[in-house]
Structures are given as C-alpha cells and as structure tokens.
PDB file of C-alpha atoms in Angstrom:
ATOM      1  CA  MET A   1      -0.248  -0.022   0.226  1.00  0.00           C
ATOM      2  CA  THR A   2       1.890   2.775  -0.395  1.00  0.00           C
ATOM      3  CA  ASP A   3      -0.370   5.559  -0.417  1.00  0.00           C
ATOM      4  CA  THR A   4      -1.205   6.805   2.844  1.00  0.00           C
ATOM      5  CA  SER A   5      -3.578   9.757   2.650  1.00  0.00           C
ATOM      6  CA  PRO A   6      -7.279   8.845   3.990  1.00  0.00           C
ATOM      7  CA  GLN A   7      -9.823   7.593   1.800  1.00  0.00           C
ATOM      8  CA  SER A   8     -13.771   7.231   2.011  1.00  0.00           C
ATOM      9  CA  PRO A   9     -15.041   3.388   1.150  1.00  0.00           C
ATOM     10  CA  ALA A  10     -17.530   5.524  -1.321  1.00  0.00           C
ATOM     11  CA  GLU A  11     -14.186   6.529  -3.490  1.00  0.00           C
ATOM     12  CA  GLU A  12     -13.603   3.279  -4.079  1.00  0.00           C
ATOM     13  CA  THR A  13     -14.603  -0.583  -5.569  1.00  0.00           C
ATOM     14  CA  PRO A  14     -17.914  -0.936  -3.681  1.00  0.00           C
ATOM     15  CA  HIS A  15     -18.253  -3.987  -1.492  1.00  0.00           C
ATOM     16  CA  PRO A  16     -21.653  -6.173  -2.329  1.00  0.00           C
ATOM     17  CA  SER A  17     -21.731  -8.115   0.479  1.00  0.00           C
ATOM     18  CA  GLY A  18     -19.635  -5.842   3.082  1.00  0.00           C
ATOM     19  CA  PRO A  19     -17.496  -6.777   4.860  1.00  0.00           C
ATOM     20  CA  GLU A  20     -18.028  -7.061   8.900  1.00  0.00           C
ATOM     21  CA  LEU A  21     -16.139  -4.155  10.704  1.00  0.00           C
ATOM     22  CA  VAL A  22     -15.428  -4.104  14.655  1.00  0.00           C
ATOM     23  CA  VAL A  23     -14.455  -0.343  16.533  1.00  0.00           C
ATOM     24  CA  ILE A  24     -13.519  -1.256  19.852  1.00  0.00           C
ATOM     25  CA  THR A  25     -12.720   1.294  22.308  1.00  0.00           C
ATOM     26  CA  GLY A  26     -13.472   2.300  25.351  1.00  0.00           C
ATOM     27  CA  MET A  27     -11.641   3.192  28.952  1.00  0.00           C
ATOM     28  CA  SER A  28      -8.330   2.414  29.086  1.00  0.00           C
ATOM     29  CA  GLY A  29      -7.771  -0.825  31.470  1.00  0.00           C
ATOM     30  CA  ALA A  30     -11.967  -1.995  31.249  1.00  0.00           C
ATOM     31  CA  GLY A  31     -10.808  -4.760  28.535  1.00  0.00           C
ATOM     32  CA  ARG A  32     -10.451  -3.649  24.819  1.00  0.00           C
ATOM     33  CA  SER A  33      -7.389  -6.222  25.158  1.00  0.00           C
ATOM     34  CA  GLU A  34      -9.807  -9.128  25.944  1.00  0.00           C
ATOM     35  CA  ALA A  35     -11.935  -8.042  23.218  1.00  0.00           C
ATOM     36  CA  ILE A  36      -9.511  -7.928  20.441  1.00  0.00           C
ATOM     37  CA  HIS A  37      -8.233 -11.483  21.436  1.00  0.00           C
ATOM     38  CA  THR A  38     -11.775 -12.651  21.128  1.00  0.00           C
ATOM     39  CA  PHE A  39     -12.268 -10.924  18.069  1.00  0.00           C
ATOM     40  CA  GLU A  40      -9.030 -12.688  17.089  1.00  0.00           C
ATOM     41  CA  ASP A  41     -10.142 -16.141  18.426  1.00  0.00           C
ATOM     42  CA  ILE A  42     -12.789 -15.886  16.313  1.00  0.00           C
ATOM     43  CA  GLY A  43     -11.223 -15.242  13.068  1.00  0.00           C
ATOM     44  CA  PHE A  44     -11.021 -11.763  12.602  1.00  0.00           C
ATOM     45  CA  PHE A  45      -7.958  -9.844  11.021  1.00  0.00           C
ATOM     46  CA  CYS A  46      -7.127  -7.538  14.000  1.00  0.00           C
ATOM     47  CA  ILE A  47      -5.421  -4.415  14.923  1.00  0.00           C
ATOM     48  CA  ASP A  48      -4.506  -2.615  17.771  1.00  0.00           C
ATOM     49  CA  ASN A  49      -4.592   1.193  18.153  1.00  0.00           C
ATOM     50  CA  LEU A  50      -5.044   1.922  14.288  1.00  0.00           C
ATOM     51  CA  PRO A  51      -5.821   5.501  13.301  1.00  0.00           C
ATOM     52  CA  PRO A  52      -8.816   6.474  12.640  1.00  0.00           C
ATOM     53  CA  SER A  53      -8.077   8.037   9.232  1.00  0.00           C
ATOM     54  CA  PHE A  54      -6.860   4.426   8.177  1.00  0.00           C
ATOM     55  CA  PHE A  55     -10.135   3.011   8.034  1.00  0.00           C
ATOM     56  CA  GLY A  56     -11.386   3.595   4.669  1.00  0.00           C
ATOM     57  CA  GLN A  57      -8.190   1.564   3.779  1.00  0.00           C
ATOM     58  CA  LEU A  58      -8.244  -1.277   5.778  1.00  0.00           C
ATOM     59  CA  VAL A  59     -11.911  -2.060   4.604  1.00  0.00           C
ATOM     60  CA  ASN A  60     -10.535  -1.807   0.942  1.00  0.00           C
ATOM     61  CA  LEU A  61      -8.117  -3.899   1.328  1.00  0.00           C
ATOM     62  CA  THR A  62     -11.541  -6.331   1.886  1.00  0.00           C
ATOM     63  CA  ALA A  63     -12.056  -5.695  -1.967  1.00  0.00           C
ATOM     64  CA  LEU A  64      -8.130  -6.210  -3.457  1.00  0.00           C
ATOM     65  CA  PRO A  65      -8.899 -10.079  -5.662  1.00  0.00           C
ATOM     66  CA  GLY A  66      -8.189 -12.441  -3.675  1.00  0.00           C
ATOM     67  CA  SER A  67      -7.868 -10.994  -0.302  1.00  0.00           C
ATOM     68  CA  ARG A  68      -9.698 -13.320   2.117  1.00  0.00           C
ATOM     69  CA  ILE A  69      -9.937 -10.565   4.526  1.00  0.00           C
ATOM     70  CA  ARG A  70     -13.997 -10.022   5.753  1.00  0.00           C
ATOM     71  CA  ARG A  71     -13.734  -9.734   8.824  1.00  0.00           C
ATOM     72  CA  ILE A  72     -12.274  -7.047  10.841  1.00  0.00           C
ATOM     73  CA  ALA A  73     -11.330  -5.103  14.598  1.00  0.00           C
ATOM     74  CA  VAL A  74     -10.238  -2.661  15.636  1.00  0.00           C
ATOM     75  CA  VAL A  75      -8.963  -0.730  18.979  1.00  0.00           C
ATOM     76  CA  CYS A  76      -8.584   3.109  19.043  1.00  0.00           C
ATOM     77  CA  ASP A  77      -7.487   4.329  22.610  1.00  0.00           C
ATOM     78  CA  LEU A  78      -6.408   7.291  23.809  1.00  0.00           C
ATOM     79  CA  ARG A  79      -2.648   6.287  23.310  1.00  0.00           C
ATOM     80  CA  ALA A  80      -3.305   8.336  19.879  1.00  0.00           C
ATOM     81  CA  LYS A  81      -5.349  10.691  21.949  1.00  0.00           C
ATOM     82  CA  SER A  82      -5.335  13.621  18.666  1.00  0.00           C
ATOM     83  CA  PHE A  83      -7.145  10.491  16.732  1.00  0.00           C
ATOM     84  CA  PHE A  84     -10.132  11.073  18.482  1.00  0.00           C
ATOM     85  CA  ASP A  85     -10.881  13.872  16.744  1.00  0.00           C
ATOM     86  CA  GLU A  86     -11.234  12.327  13.719  1.00  0.00           C
ATOM     87  CA  LEU A  87     -13.338   8.850  14.444  1.00  0.00           C
ATOM     88  CA  ALA A  88     -16.209  10.531  14.216  1.00  0.00           C
ATOM     89  CA  GLY A  89     -15.781  11.638  10.914  1.00  0.00           C
ATOM     90  CA  GLU A  90     -14.428   8.193   9.568  1.00  0.00           C
ATOM     91  CA  LEU A  91     -17.368   6.448  11.087  1.00  0.00           C
ATOM     92  CA  GLY A  92     -19.619   8.687   9.214  1.00  0.00           C
ATOM     93  CA  ARG A  93     -18.149   8.517   5.717  1.00  0.00           C
ATOM     94  CA  LEU A  94     -17.771   4.911   6.495  1.00  0.00           C
ATOM     95  CA  GLU A  95     -22.345   4.897   6.980  1.00  0.00           C
ATOM     96  CA  GLU A  96     -21.867   7.141   3.512  1.00  0.00           C
ATOM     97  CA  GLY A  97     -19.860   4.392   2.249  1.00  0.00           C
ATOM     98  CA  GLY A  98     -22.437   1.655   2.669  1.00  0.00           C
ATOM     99  CA  VAL A  99     -19.987  -0.133   4.919  1.00  0.00           C
ATOM    100  CA  PRO A 100     -21.617  -1.995   7.967  1.00  0.00           C
ATOM    101  CA  PHE A 101     -19.622  -1.966  11.404  1.00  0.00           C
ATOM    102  CA  HIS A 102     -20.489  -2.222  15.005  1.00  0.00           C
ATOM    103  CA  LEU A 103     -19.317   0.159  17.738  1.00  0.00           C
ATOM    104  CA  LEU A 104     -18.367  -1.262  20.957  1.00  0.00           C
ATOM    105  CA  PHE A 105     -17.608   0.739  23.807  1.00  0.00           C
ATOM    106  CA  LEU A 106     -16.003  -0.876  27.372  1.00  0.00           C
ATOM    107  CA  GLU A 107     -16.462   0.652  30.789  1.00  0.00           C
ATOM    108  CA  ALA A 108     -15.901   0.289  34.069  1.00  0.00           C
ATOM    109  CA  ASP A 109     -16.597   1.457  37.353  1.00  0.00           C
ATOM    110  CA  ASP A 110     -13.479   4.805  38.300  1.00  0.00           C
ATOM    111  CA  ASP A 111     -12.526   2.627  41.648  1.00  0.00           C
ATOM    112  CA  VAL A 112     -12.513  -1.114  39.292  1.00  0.00           C
ATOM    113  CA  LEU A 113      -9.848   1.058  37.118  1.00  0.00           C
ATOM    114  CA  VAL A 114      -7.972   2.456  39.712  1.00  0.00           C
ATOM    115  CA  ARG A 115      -7.525  -0.852  41.044  1.00  0.00           C
ATOM    116  CA  ARG A 116      -6.909  -2.904  37.787  1.00  0.00           C
ATOM    117  CA  PHE A 117      -4.061  -0.353  37.242  1.00  0.00           C
ATOM    118  CA  SER A 118      -2.380  -0.962  40.751  1.00  0.00           C
ATOM    119  CA  GLU A 119      -2.660  -4.985  39.999  1.00  0.00           C
ATOM    120  CA  THR A 120      -0.950  -4.447  36.872  1.00  0.00           C
ATOM    121  CA  ARG A 121       1.440  -1.916  37.898  1.00  0.00           C
ATOM    122  CA  ARG A 122       0.067  -0.401  33.977  1.00  0.00           C
ATOM    123  CA  ARG A 123       0.639   3.743  33.729  1.00  0.00           C
ATOM    124  CA  HIS A 124      -2.131   5.361  32.138  1.00  0.00           C
ATOM    125  CA  PRO A 125      -2.155   6.839  28.808  1.00  0.00           C
ATOM    126  CA  LEU A 126      -2.885  10.011  30.120  1.00  0.00           C
ATOM    127  CA  CYS A 127      -1.047  10.198  33.022  1.00  0.00           C
ATOM    128  CA  GLU A 128       1.309  13.059  31.960  1.00  0.00           C
ATOM    129  CA  ASP A 129       4.834  12.298  34.199  1.00  0.00           C
ATOM    130  CA  GLU A 130       5.317  10.126  37.347  1.00  0.00           C
ATOM    131  CA  GLY A 131       3.727  11.964  39.587  1.00  0.00           C
ATOM    132  CA  GLY A 132       0.301  11.931  37.536  1.00  0.00           C
ATOM    133  CA  SER A 133      -2.764  10.709  39.406  1.00  0.00           C
ATOM    134  CA  VAL A 134      -4.285   7.418  37.957  1.00  0.00           C
ATOM    135  CA  ALA A 135      -7.774   8.732  39.141  1.00  0.00           C
ATOM    136  CA  ASP A 136      -7.129  12.136  37.775  1.00  0.00           C
ATOM    137  CA  ALA A 137      -6.620  10.057  34.438  1.00  0.00           C
ATOM    138  CA  ILE A 138      -9.540   7.785  34.535  1.00  0.00           C
ATOM    139  CA  ARG A 139     -11.885  10.648  34.919  1.00  0.00           C
ATOM    140  CA  ALA A 140     -10.082  12.822  32.315  1.00  0.00           C
ATOM    141  CA  GLU A 141     -10.514   9.658  29.683  1.00  0.00           C
ATOM    142  CA  ARG A 142     -14.123   9.369  30.452  1.00  0.00           C
ATOM    143  CA  ALA A 143     -14.408  13.261  29.788  1.00  0.00           C
ATOM    144  CA  ALA A 144     -12.809  12.866  26.066  1.00  0.00           C
ATOM    145  CA  LEU A 145     -14.836   9.958  25.645  1.00  0.00           C
ATOM    146  CA  ALA A 146     -18.437  11.046  26.363  1.00  0.00           C
ATOM    147  CA  GLU A 147     -19.308  11.733  22.514  1.00  0.00           C
ATOM    148  CA  VAL A 148     -17.641   8.696  21.429  1.00  0.00           C
ATOM    149  CA  ARG A 149     -19.786   6.676  23.802  1.00  0.00           C
ATOM    150  CA  LEU A 150     -23.209   8.143  22.541  1.00  0.00           C
ATOM    151  CA  ARG A 151     -22.364   6.553  18.860  1.00  0.00           C
ATOM    152  CA  ALA A 152     -21.892   3.135  20.748  1.00  0.00           C
ATOM    153  CA  ASP A 153     -23.969   0.231  19.510  1.00  0.00           C
ATOM    154  CA  LEU A 154     -22.984  -1.399  22.189  1.00  0.00           C
ATOM    155  CA  ILE A 155     -21.824  -0.530  25.402  1.00  0.00           C
ATOM    156  CA  ILE A 156     -20.383  -3.587  27.840  1.00  0.00           C
ATOM    157  CA  ASP A 157     -19.717  -2.711  31.837  1.00  0.00           C
ATOM    158  CA  THR A 158     -16.939  -4.993  32.344  1.00  0.00           C
ATOM    159  CA  SER A 159     -16.886  -3.807  35.817  1.00  0.00           C
ATOM    160  CA  ASP A 160     -17.785  -7.106  37.760  1.00  0.00           C
ATOM    161  CA  LEU A 161     -17.357  -9.319  34.432  1.00  0.00           C
ATOM    162  CA  ALA A 162     -14.346 -11.625  34.336  1.00  0.00           C
ATOM    163  CA  PRO A 163     -12.455 -12.425  31.425  1.00  0.00           C
ATOM    164  CA  ARG A 164     -14.585 -15.059  30.448  1.00  0.00           C
ATOM    165  CA  ASP A 165     -17.128 -13.211  30.965  1.00  0.00           C
ATOM    166  CA  LEU A 166     -16.604 -10.709  28.950  1.00  0.00           C
ATOM    167  CA  ARG A 167     -15.698 -13.260  26.028  1.00  0.00           C
ATOM    168  CA  ARG A 168     -19.145 -14.305  25.832  1.00  0.00           C
ATOM    169  CA  GLN A 169     -21.530 -11.003  26.125  1.00  0.00           C
ATOM    170  CA  ILE A 170     -19.473 -10.156  22.648  1.00  0.00           C
ATOM    171  CA  LYS A 171     -20.030 -13.412  21.491  1.00  0.00           C
ATOM    172  CA  ASP A 172     -23.758 -13.522  22.842  1.00  0.00           C
ATOM    173  CA  ARG A 173     -25.138 -10.131  22.683  1.00  0.00           C
ATOM    174  CA  LEU A 174     -24.134  -8.627  19.463  1.00  0.00           C
ATOM    175  CA  PHE A 175     -20.623 -10.117  16.841  1.00  0.00           C
ATOM    176  CA  LEU A 176     -21.779 -14.414  16.900  1.00  0.00           C
ATOM    177  CA  GLU A 177     -25.219 -14.872  15.334  1.00  0.00           C
ATOM    178  CA  ASN A 178     -23.914 -15.764  11.955  1.00  0.00           C
ATOM    179  CA  LEU A 179     -20.087 -17.428  12.903  1.00  0.00           C
ATOM    180  CA  ALA A 180     -19.367 -20.468  13.074  1.00  0.00           C
ATOM    181  CA  PRO A 181     -18.399 -22.712  16.420  1.00  0.00           C
ATOM    182  CA  SER A 182     -15.496 -20.112  17.515  1.00  0.00           C
ATOM    183  CA  LEU A 183     -13.066 -23.708  18.867  1.00  0.00           C
ATOM    184  CA  ALA A 184     -10.481 -25.037  16.621  1.00  0.00           C
ATOM    185  CA  VAL A 185     -10.131 -28.375  17.356  1.00  0.00           C
ATOM    186  CA  THR A 186      -6.846 -30.381  16.172  1.00  0.00           C
ATOM    187  CA  VAL A 187      -7.384 -34.463  16.057  1.00  0.00           C
ATOM    188  CA  SER A 188      -4.229 -37.172  15.795  1.00  0.00           C
ATOM    189  CA  SER A 189      -3.604 -40.765  15.997  1.00  0.00           C
ATOM    190  CA  PHE A 190      -0.641 -41.482  18.334  1.00  0.00           C
ATOM    191  CA  GLY A 191       0.711 -44.998  18.626  1.00  0.00           C
ATOM    192  CA  PHE A 192       1.528 -45.455  22.868  1.00  0.00           C
ATOM    193  CA  LYS A 193       4.536 -47.456  21.990  1.00  0.00           C
ATOM    194  CA  TYR A 194       6.378 -44.113  20.932  1.00  0.00           C
ATOM    195  CA  GLY A 195       4.302 -42.139  24.367  1.00  0.00           C
ATOM    196  CA  VAL A 196       1.480 -40.188  24.991  1.00  0.00           C
ATOM    197  CA  PRO A 197       0.870 -36.750  22.945  1.00  0.00           C
ATOM    198  CA  ILE A 198       1.801 -34.351  26.302  1.00  0.00           C
ATOM    199  CA  ASP A 199      -0.233 -31.462  24.813  1.00  0.00           C
ATOM    200  CA  ALA A 200      -3.254 -33.678  24.221  1.00  0.00           C
ATOM    201  CA  ASP A 201      -6.497 -32.401  26.160  1.00  0.00           C
ATOM    202  CA  ILE A 202      -7.704 -35.665  26.132  1.00  0.00           C
ATOM    203  CA  VAL A 203      -6.652 -38.347  24.856  1.00  0.00           C
ATOM    204  CA  MET A 204      -8.827 -41.950  24.206  1.00  0.00           C
ATOM    205  CA  ASP A 205      -7.090 -45.565  23.979  1.00  0.00           C
ATOM    206  CA  VAL A 206      -8.344 -47.600  21.227  1.00  0.00           C
ATOM    207  CA  ARG A 207      -6.736 -50.374  21.931  1.00  0.00           C
ATOM    208  CA  PHE A 208     -10.079 -52.807  23.456  1.00  0.00           C
ATOM    209  CA  LEU A 209     -10.908 -53.264  19.310  1.00  0.00           C
ATOM    210  CA  PRO A 210      -8.954 -55.918  17.699  1.00  0.00           C
ATOM    211  CA  ASN A 211      -5.713 -55.017  15.871  1.00  0.00           C
ATOM    212  CA  PRO A 212      -5.784 -55.180  12.246  1.00  0.00           C
ATOM    213  CA  TYR A 213      -1.982 -55.991  12.610  1.00  0.00           C
ATOM    214  CA  TYR A 214      -2.611 -59.543  13.062  1.00  0.00           C
ATOM    215  CA  ASP A 215      -4.012 -59.856   9.121  1.00  0.00           C
ATOM    216  CA  PRO A 216      -1.227 -60.627   7.308  1.00  0.00           C
ATOM    217  CA  GLU A 217      -2.966 -58.349   4.473  1.00  0.00           C
ATOM    218  CA  LEU A 218      -3.864 -55.277   6.133  1.00  0.00           C
ATOM    219  CA  ARG A 219      -0.438 -55.445   8.525  1.00  0.00           C
ATOM    220  CA  ARG A 220       1.621 -53.011   6.077  1.00  0.00           C
ATOM    221  CA  LEU A 221      -1.837 -50.977   5.337  1.00  0.00           C
ATOM    222  CA  THR A 222      -2.377 -48.031   7.356  1.00  0.00           C
ATOM    223  CA  GLY A 223      -5.823 -46.766   8.846  1.00  0.00           C
ATOM    224  CA  LEU A 224      -6.592 -44.189   5.719  1.00  0.00           C
ATOM    225  CA  ASP A 225      -6.817 -47.892   3.503  1.00  0.00           C
ATOM    226  CA  ASP A 226     -10.163 -49.369   2.447  1.00  0.00           C
ATOM    227  CA  PRO A 227      -9.870 -52.467   4.238  1.00  0.00           C
ATOM    228  CA  VAL A 228      -8.247 -51.220   7.463  1.00  0.00           C
ATOM    229  CA  ARG A 229     -11.324 -48.539   7.499  1.00  0.00           C
ATOM    230  CA  GLU A 230     -13.652 -51.547   6.917  1.00  0.00           C
ATOM    231  CA  PHE A 231     -12.302 -54.217   9.431  1.00  0.00           C
ATOM    232  CA  VAL A 232     -12.110 -51.131  12.017  1.00  0.00           C
ATOM    233  CA  LEU A 233     -14.960 -49.622  11.583  1.00  0.00           C
ATOM    234  CA  GLY A 234     -17.499 -52.129  10.065  1.00  0.00           C
ATOM    235  CA  ARG A 235     -17.461 -53.752  13.961  1.00  0.00           C
ATOM    236  CA  ASP A 236     -20.047 -54.101  16.300  1.00  0.00           C
ATOM    237  CA  GLU A 237     -18.242 -53.041  19.587  1.00  0.00           C
ATOM    238  CA  THR A 238     -16.477 -49.851  17.161  1.00  0.00           C
ATOM    239  CA  ALA A 239     -20.601 -48.691  16.693  1.00  0.00           C
ATOM    240  CA  GLU A 240     -20.894 -48.755  19.845  1.00  0.00           C
ATOM    241  CA  PHE A 241     -17.740 -46.936  21.340  1.00  0.00           C
ATOM    242  CA  THR A 242     -18.668 -44.301  18.660  1.00  0.00           C
ATOM    243  CA  ALA A 243     -21.939 -43.349  19.736  1.00  0.00           C
ATOM    244  CA  LYS A 244     -20.715 -43.060  23.250  1.00  0.00           C
ATOM    245  CA  TRP A 245     -17.727 -41.511  22.186  1.00  0.00           C
ATOM    246  CA  PHE A 246     -19.136 -38.361  19.521  1.00  0.00           C
ATOM    247  CA  ASP A 247     -21.858 -38.492  22.798  1.00  0.00           C
ATOM    248  CA  LEU A 248     -19.227 -37.420  25.447  1.00  0.00           C
ATOM    249  CA  LEU A 249     -18.343 -34.880  22.673  1.00  0.00           C
ATOM    250  CA  SER A 250     -21.087 -33.778  22.246  1.00  0.00           C
ATOM    251  CA  THR A 251     -21.324 -32.432  25.365  1.00  0.00           C
ATOM    252  CA  LEU A 252     -17.779 -31.696  26.608  1.00  0.00           C
ATOM    253  CA  ALA A 253     -16.825 -29.416  22.912  1.00  0.00           C
ATOM    254  CA  PRO A 254     -19.314 -26.518  23.804  1.00  0.00           C
ATOM    255  CA  GLY A 255     -18.724 -26.038  27.194  1.00  0.00           C
ATOM    256  CA  TYR A 256     -14.827 -25.744  25.800  1.00  0.00           C
ATOM    257  CA  VAL A 257     -16.468 -22.853  23.950  1.00  0.00           C
ATOM    258  CA  MET A 258     -18.380 -21.462  26.460  1.00  0.00           C
ATOM    259  CA  GLU A 259     -15.488 -21.164  29.272  1.00  0.00           C
ATOM    260  CA  GLY A 260     -13.116 -19.281  25.976  1.00  0.00           C
ATOM    261  CA  LYS A 261     -10.896 -21.842  25.184  1.00  0.00           C
ATOM    262  CA  THR A 262     -10.415 -21.476  21.848  1.00  0.00           C
ATOM    263  CA  HIS A 263      -8.218 -24.689  20.983  1.00  0.00           C
ATOM    264  CA  LEU A 264      -8.782 -28.433  21.726  1.00  0.00           C
ATOM    265  CA  SER A 265      -6.605 -31.110  21.172  1.00  0.00           C
ATOM    266  CA  VAL A 266      -8.034 -34.968  20.662  1.00  0.00           C
ATOM    267  CA  ALA A 267      -5.901 -37.811  20.265  1.00  0.00           C
ATOM    268  CA  LEU A 268      -6.691 -41.082  19.757  1.00  0.00           C
ATOM    269  CA  GLY A 269      -4.214 -43.553  20.695  1.00  0.00           C
ATOM    270  CA  CYS A 270      -3.555 -47.676  19.401  1.00  0.00           C
ATOM    271  CA  THR A 271      -0.528 -49.983  19.786  1.00  0.00           C
ATOM    272  CA  GLY A 272       1.779 -48.398  16.565  1.00  0.00           C
ATOM    273  CA  GLY A 273      -0.971 -45.203  15.834  1.00  0.00           C
ATOM    274  CA  MET A 274      -1.352 -46.664  12.451  1.00  0.00           C
ATOM    275  CA  HIS A 275      -4.074 -48.594  12.096  1.00  0.00           C
ATOM    276  CA  ARG A 276      -7.319 -48.382  14.696  1.00  0.00           C
ATOM    277  CA  SER A 277      -6.317 -45.085  16.049  1.00  0.00           C
ATOM    278  CA  VAL A 278      -5.893 -43.414  12.415  1.00  0.00           C
ATOM    279  CA  ALA A 279      -9.055 -44.662  10.950  1.00  0.00           C
ATOM    280  CA  LEU A 280     -10.715 -43.403  14.356  1.00  0.00           C
ATOM    281  CA  ALA A 281      -9.376 -39.899  14.691  1.00  0.00           C
ATOM    282  CA  GLU A 282     -10.696 -39.492  10.846  1.00  0.00           C
ATOM    283  CA  GLU A 283     -14.329 -40.377  11.370  1.00  0.00           C
ATOM    284  CA  THR A 284     -14.047 -37.905  15.113  1.00  0.00           C
ATOM    285  CA  ALA A 285     -12.809 -35.144  13.007  1.00  0.00           C
ATOM    286  CA  ALA A 286     -15.168 -35.904  10.632  1.00  0.00           C
ATOM    287  CA  PHE A 287     -17.841 -35.787  13.170  1.00  0.00           C
ATOM    288  CA  LEU A 288     -16.978 -32.884  14.299  1.00  0.00           C
ATOM    289  CA  GLY A 289     -16.620 -31.251  11.658  1.00  0.00           C
ATOM    290  CA  GLY A 290     -20.434 -31.664  10.860  1.00  0.00           C
ATOM    291  CA  LEU A 291     -20.709 -29.704  13.926  1.00  0.00           C
ATOM    292  CA  GLY A 292     -19.077 -27.024  12.203  1.00  0.00           C
ATOM    293  CA  PHE A 293     -16.070 -26.815  13.863  1.00  0.00           C
ATOM    294  CA  ARG A 294     -12.754 -26.228  12.442  1.00  0.00           C
ATOM    295  CA  VAL A 295     -11.115 -29.222  12.544  1.00  0.00           C
ATOM    296  CA  ALA A 296      -7.457 -30.752  11.713  1.00  0.00           C
ATOM    297  CA  THR A 297      -5.861 -33.760  11.783  1.00  0.00           C
ATOM    298  CA  SER A 298      -2.731 -35.468  12.613  1.00  0.00           C
ATOM    299  CA  HIS A 299      -1.096 -38.728  12.427  1.00  0.00           C
ATOM    300  CA  ARG A 300       2.086 -38.737  14.330  1.00  0.00           C
ATOM    301  CA  ASP A 301       3.069 -42.511  13.956  1.00  0.00           C
ATOM    302  CA  ILE A 302       1.199 -43.714  10.983  1.00  0.00           C
ATOM    303  CA  GLY A 303       4.346 -44.755   9.175  1.00  0.00           C
ATOM    304  CA  ARG A 304       6.575 -45.781  12.573  1.00  0.00           C
ATOM    305  CA  ASP A 305       6.189 -49.123  12.854  1.00  0.00           C
ATOM    306  CA  ARG A 306       6.700 -50.055   9.106  1.00  0.00           C
ATOM    307  CA  GLU A 307      10.243 -47.874   8.990  1.00  0.00           C
ATOM    308  CA  ARG A 308      10.919 -50.256  11.955  1.00  0.00           C
ATOM    309  CA  ARG A 309      10.416 -53.356   9.993  1.00  0.00           C
TER     310      ARG A 309
END
C-alpha cells in the first residue's frame, strides 16, 4: 500500500456483501485487549491502536483480488489522543460508503479501573508524568470519550465481569449470530509404544478394539486405507464405542466454547498408531467438522512401525 492518505470507502470499489468491521474503544483498563483477543480467536483480522484515518484503506483491502479478509476488528484508544477527533468523521464516511460496522464501547467503574492499574502496575496513558494521579487520568479519559460513547451500538460495563464473561457477552450479544463455532480442534492419532502426546487435552485409548496388525493382508496398510477402515469401523463394538464417544464430545465441545477455550487437542491412541487410532481419528474429525468446528487432523506415528520393519 503506497498511498497513505485517508480515503472514503464510497470512492472505492463497492463491497457487494460488505466486510464486517468492529471498532473497539472505551476506557483504558476496561478490557479492550481481552476484546480484541476474542475477535482474533473467532477469525477476525485484528489491529490494535489503529488511527481512524486508516479505516477506509483497511476496508478497501477486502476488495482486493484474492483477499480473504472479510472480518476486521480494530482498537482505537487514547494512546493516540488526536485520533479521537477524527473518529466521528471516519465513522460517518463508513456509513456513507455503505460499510457495515459495530462500535463496541467498554467501560468500568472508576474504583475498579484504579484497582486494575494498581494490580497490573501499568501506567495510565493520560498520566503525563510520574506524579500523575491515575484517578485524575481516568476522569479526564471518561470526559474525552463521552461523545464517542454516545455513538456506540453496544456498551459493556466490565466492572463485575471476569475475562471469560466478557468474551461470552461479546459473542452472545452482538457478534456471533452468523459465525461458526470458534473452537478449533486438532484430532490426532498416536501409538502408545511411542508415548502419549504431551499437548493433548483429551486422550482416548482404542486398544480394546481388535487389531488389524494381526491380519497379514492389512499389516502394511494404514487406517487411511479402505480395507483397514472397514475392518475397524465395521465391527459392532466399534459402532457402540463411537456412539458413546461422539455423545461425549457433543457434551464437552460446547462447554469448552462457553469457557472461552479456543483450541482443543483430541488424541486417539492404539499400540503403534498406524491402524485403529488413525481410522477412528478420521471419523472423529469428520464428526466434529459436521458440528461446525474448524478441524485439522494429524497422524503422528502412522509410518513408524512400517519404517522399523
């Protein structure tokens, strides 16, 4: 991007479906960092402390050929005091250009903000020198933001909110109506003989199922091959297991989402990590993907037994 002058979205290429833009502002210490992390976790392109004059150029990025940026979240705060004079005008230009946006304003009681700055030992951005009063800086900031607050379409008071509660309010009250579940899941297979993955949140042992290894025709194949998949998945005991296993995951996954977890690692293990665990990891990934979660698969030990032989 070579032209750094602010431009109105109305003067640029139209956005038929329109990008989704969220502008986050509010009191220092009220949770702006937690908010931007929430949007980052659910797939937004996020920028902290962006001057409002760059809104137009940022939105225009979504119209570039091949651009995959559709959801954008930005934080504007008093670390850049002069930018607030531009904010109202830039928001007006977005409206004129037909660019949909949300203005999220976060606030908290003065005594809560004072306590948070004391606990984190951070310096308030409006404290002009070492002897500046945090309480005075908070009052000055609240006055400076009063006009911006009036434009907000969502105001959240975080005085009594834990970080997970703030994340939940952001998702429930405004921004997740049309988004897929935010939990990203990695489903992996492994062999117990090579050790349990240390980063797994959930480990399932499937060594109780009959082992294709003892069938000479299947031994050198893997759980990705149809004959092995049919051997593992076509059994009554496997069908009973997967029904209960998927029921458990259906209960656990939404709970992790509500608690604010953004990544879940599910590992299924058999003896060598080549047959049973591979086939069932693929089935598990397909099931979770069908629920709308973003799923990736990994087969850590799928070739190790074959290499040793």
